XYZ file of C-alpha atoms in Angstrom:
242
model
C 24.687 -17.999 27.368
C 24.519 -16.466 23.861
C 23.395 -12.837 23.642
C 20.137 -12.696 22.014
C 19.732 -12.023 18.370
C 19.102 -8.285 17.127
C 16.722 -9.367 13.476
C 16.133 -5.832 13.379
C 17.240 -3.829 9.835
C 19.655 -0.937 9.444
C 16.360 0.858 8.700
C 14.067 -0.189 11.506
C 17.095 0.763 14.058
C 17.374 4.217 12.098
C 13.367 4.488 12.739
C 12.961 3.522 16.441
C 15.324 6.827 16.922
C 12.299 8.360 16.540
C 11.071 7.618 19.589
C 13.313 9.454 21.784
C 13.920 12.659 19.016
C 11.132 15.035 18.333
C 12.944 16.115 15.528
C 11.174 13.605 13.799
C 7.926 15.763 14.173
C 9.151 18.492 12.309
C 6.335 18.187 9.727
C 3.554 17.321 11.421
C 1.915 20.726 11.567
C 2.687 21.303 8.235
C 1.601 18.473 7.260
C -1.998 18.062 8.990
C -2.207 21.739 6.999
C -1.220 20.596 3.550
C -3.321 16.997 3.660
C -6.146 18.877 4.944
C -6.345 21.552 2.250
C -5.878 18.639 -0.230
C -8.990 16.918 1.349
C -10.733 19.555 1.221
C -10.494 20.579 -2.464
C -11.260 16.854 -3.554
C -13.706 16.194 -1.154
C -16.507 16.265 -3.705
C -15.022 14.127 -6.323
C -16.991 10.536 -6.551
C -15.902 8.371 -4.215
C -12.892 10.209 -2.327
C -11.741 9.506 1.159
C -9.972 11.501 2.857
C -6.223 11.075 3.249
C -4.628 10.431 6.308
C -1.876 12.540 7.173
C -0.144 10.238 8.970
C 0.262 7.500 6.371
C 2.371 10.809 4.386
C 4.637 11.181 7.349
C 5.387 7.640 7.560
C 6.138 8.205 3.825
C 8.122 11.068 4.772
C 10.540 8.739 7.150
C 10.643 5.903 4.967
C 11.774 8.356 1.869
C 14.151 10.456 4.153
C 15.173 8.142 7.243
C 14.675 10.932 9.192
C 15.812 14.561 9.708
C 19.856 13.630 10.214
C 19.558 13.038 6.927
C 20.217 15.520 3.768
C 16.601 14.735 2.205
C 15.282 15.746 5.090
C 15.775 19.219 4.640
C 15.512 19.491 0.642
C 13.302 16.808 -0.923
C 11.364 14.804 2.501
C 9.069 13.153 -0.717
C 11.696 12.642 -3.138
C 9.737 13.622 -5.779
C 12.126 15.225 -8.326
C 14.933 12.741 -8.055
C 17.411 12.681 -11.381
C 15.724 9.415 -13.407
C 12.413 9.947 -11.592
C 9.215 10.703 -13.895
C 6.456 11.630 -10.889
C 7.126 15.312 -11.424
C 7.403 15.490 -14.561
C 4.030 13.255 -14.722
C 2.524 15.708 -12.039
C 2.790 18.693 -14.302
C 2.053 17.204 -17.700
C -0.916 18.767 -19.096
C -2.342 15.145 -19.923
C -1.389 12.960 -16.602
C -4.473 14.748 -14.678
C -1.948 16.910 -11.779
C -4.149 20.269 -12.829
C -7.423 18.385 -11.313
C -5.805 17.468 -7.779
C -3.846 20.427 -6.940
C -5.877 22.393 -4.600
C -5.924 26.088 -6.323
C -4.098 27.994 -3.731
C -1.225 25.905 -3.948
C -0.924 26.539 -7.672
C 1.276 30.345 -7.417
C 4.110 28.717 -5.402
C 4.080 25.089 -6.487
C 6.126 24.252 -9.788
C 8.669 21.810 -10.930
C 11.266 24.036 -9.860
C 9.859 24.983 -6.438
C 9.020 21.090 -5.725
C 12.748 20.357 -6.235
C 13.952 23.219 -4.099
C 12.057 23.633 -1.289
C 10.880 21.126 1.109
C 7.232 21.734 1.762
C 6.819 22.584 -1.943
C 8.591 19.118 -2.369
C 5.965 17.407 0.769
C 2.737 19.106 -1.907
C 4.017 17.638 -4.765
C 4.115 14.076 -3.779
C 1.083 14.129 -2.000
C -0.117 15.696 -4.993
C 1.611 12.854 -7.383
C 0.176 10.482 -4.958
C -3.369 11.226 -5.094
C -3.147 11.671 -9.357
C -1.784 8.190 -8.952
C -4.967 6.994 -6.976
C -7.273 8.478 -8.962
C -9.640 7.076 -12.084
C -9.498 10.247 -14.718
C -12.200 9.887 -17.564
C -13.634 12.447 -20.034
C -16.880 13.639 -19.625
C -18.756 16.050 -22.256
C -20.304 19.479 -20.910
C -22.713 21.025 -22.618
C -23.425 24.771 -23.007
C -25.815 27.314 -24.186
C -29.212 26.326 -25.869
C -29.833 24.374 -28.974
C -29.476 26.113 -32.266
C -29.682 25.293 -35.613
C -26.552 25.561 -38.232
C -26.808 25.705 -42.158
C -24.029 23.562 -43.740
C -21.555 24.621 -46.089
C -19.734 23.026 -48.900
C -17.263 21.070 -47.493
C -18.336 20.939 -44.313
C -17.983 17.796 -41.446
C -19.391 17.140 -38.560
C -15.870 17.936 -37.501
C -15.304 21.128 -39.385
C -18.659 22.252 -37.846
C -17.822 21.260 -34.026
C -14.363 23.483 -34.532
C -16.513 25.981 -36.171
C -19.349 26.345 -33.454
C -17.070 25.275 -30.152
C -18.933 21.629 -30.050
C -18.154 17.812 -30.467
C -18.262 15.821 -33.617
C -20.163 13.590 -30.804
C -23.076 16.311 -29.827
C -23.857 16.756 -32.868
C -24.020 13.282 -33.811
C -26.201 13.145 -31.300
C -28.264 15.623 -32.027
C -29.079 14.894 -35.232
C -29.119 10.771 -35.695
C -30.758 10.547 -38.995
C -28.042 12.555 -40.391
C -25.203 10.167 -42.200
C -24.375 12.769 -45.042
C -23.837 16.588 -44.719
C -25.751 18.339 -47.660
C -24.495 22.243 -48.518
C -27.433 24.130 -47.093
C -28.491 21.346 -44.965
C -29.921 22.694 -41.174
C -28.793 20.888 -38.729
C -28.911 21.397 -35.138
C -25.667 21.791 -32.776
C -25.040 23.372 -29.286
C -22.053 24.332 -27.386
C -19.550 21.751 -25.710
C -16.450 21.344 -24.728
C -14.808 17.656 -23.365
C -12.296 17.708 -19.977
C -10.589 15.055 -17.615
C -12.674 14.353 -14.686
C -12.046 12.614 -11.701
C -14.373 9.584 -11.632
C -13.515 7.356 -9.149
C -10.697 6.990 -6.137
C -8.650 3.703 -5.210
C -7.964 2.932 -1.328
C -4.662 4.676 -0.256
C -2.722 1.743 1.557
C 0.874 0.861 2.202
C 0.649 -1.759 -0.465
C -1.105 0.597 -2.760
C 1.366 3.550 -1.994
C 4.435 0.958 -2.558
C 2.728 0.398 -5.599
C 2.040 3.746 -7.237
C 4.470 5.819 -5.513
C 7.939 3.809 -4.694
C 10.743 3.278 -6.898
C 12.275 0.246 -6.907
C 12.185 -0.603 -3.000
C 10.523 -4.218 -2.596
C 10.321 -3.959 0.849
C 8.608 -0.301 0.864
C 5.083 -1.433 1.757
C 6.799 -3.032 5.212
C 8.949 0.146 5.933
C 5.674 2.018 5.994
C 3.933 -0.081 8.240
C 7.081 -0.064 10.597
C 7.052 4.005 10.441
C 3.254 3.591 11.782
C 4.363 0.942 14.714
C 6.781 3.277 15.753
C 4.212 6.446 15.889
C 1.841 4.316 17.544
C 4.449 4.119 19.904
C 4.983 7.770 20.731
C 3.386 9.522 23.343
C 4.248 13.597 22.259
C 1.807 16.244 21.894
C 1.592 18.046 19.211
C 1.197 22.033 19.794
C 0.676 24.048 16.115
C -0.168 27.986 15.651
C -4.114 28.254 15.246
């Protein structure tokens, strides 16, 4: 009789340790912390759901195949990797990082500390993550009253916005009949200032998450859902400090 075939990968093997080594739990209480302060911050951003923590620890095994492993203990995200742009992307003053890092994580978490420490490594791709899921747009704020504004020679509708901390695009809209500036000209202008904003949110998924967040691994999407099969398979309890 011919022994029966094994069509399990090196990787799933390497996973289903997990269910007989708690090790593999290291995180969680860490974890549940960190996703839940970064649920909390976005929470009022159109159309955010919250993330589940569990779908980043299956990230965490899939990236790290678990804590026998070197990444385990430095970089359980891999965000930071030589050749790998998500952290530099992160903290780019244009990529939209600033608006989905919660505030108290801000002191401790920089490019250095995401590549040297491990739960400042777990932020930042959760972090990069989320950026990655979100729809950034610029929105307009306006501020102060309405005032009026006597033009000088030489003056622009963009001269004046630098001038009076406004928009070329308030002012056009506050004065519509105005094609040509005329020295001595009033015109009317009022305060503004244009930032990123978060408008919308796409669904977090495997697929998604193999999408935005993995590097070159075609089968990442299927890892993921095998690091879920296996937790669904693990009856521990988890204990963390209040």
């Amino acid at each position: 009789m011919a022994p029966p075939v094994d069509d399990k990968t090196g990787f799933e093997k390497t996973i289903d340790g997990a269910l007989t080594d708690s090790a593999w739990d290291e995180y969680d209480c860490d974890l549940m912390k960190i996703v839940r302060q970064f649920n909390q911050y976005l929470a009022q951003t159109p159309g955010f759901k919250p993330l589940d923590w569990i779908l980043v620890k299956a990230m965490i095994w899939t990236e790290t195949s678990g804590p026998s492993k070197k990444a385990w203990k430095t970089k359980p995200m891999q965000i930071g990797n030589p050749g790998d742009p998500g952290l530099l992307a992160l903290f780019s003053r244009s990529g939209g990082g600033d608006l989905i890092i919660p505030p108290v994580f801000k002191p401790e978490l920089t490019a250095a500390s995401a590549t040297t420490k491990p739960l400042m490594n777990i932020k930042a791709g959760i972090a990069y993550l989320l950026m990655r899921s979100a729809t950034f747009d610029y929105k307009t704020f306006l501020q102060g009253a309405i005032s009026n504004y006597k033009v000088l020679p030489g003056d622009s509708f963009a001269k004046i916005a630098r001038r009076q901390h406004s928009t070329t695009e308030t002012l056009q809209r506050l004065n519509p009949s105005v094609n040509i500036l005329h020295p001595k000209e009033i015109i009317k202008f009022q305060e503004a200032v244009t930032k990123m904003v978060i408008t919308n949110w796409n669904p977090i998924t495997t697929a998604t998450i193999a999408g935005r967040y993995n590097v070159g691994d075609d089968d990442y999407a299927k890892k993921l859902e095998y690091c879920l099969a296996v937790m669904g398979r693990i009856k521990r309890t988890i204990k963390c400090p209040p």
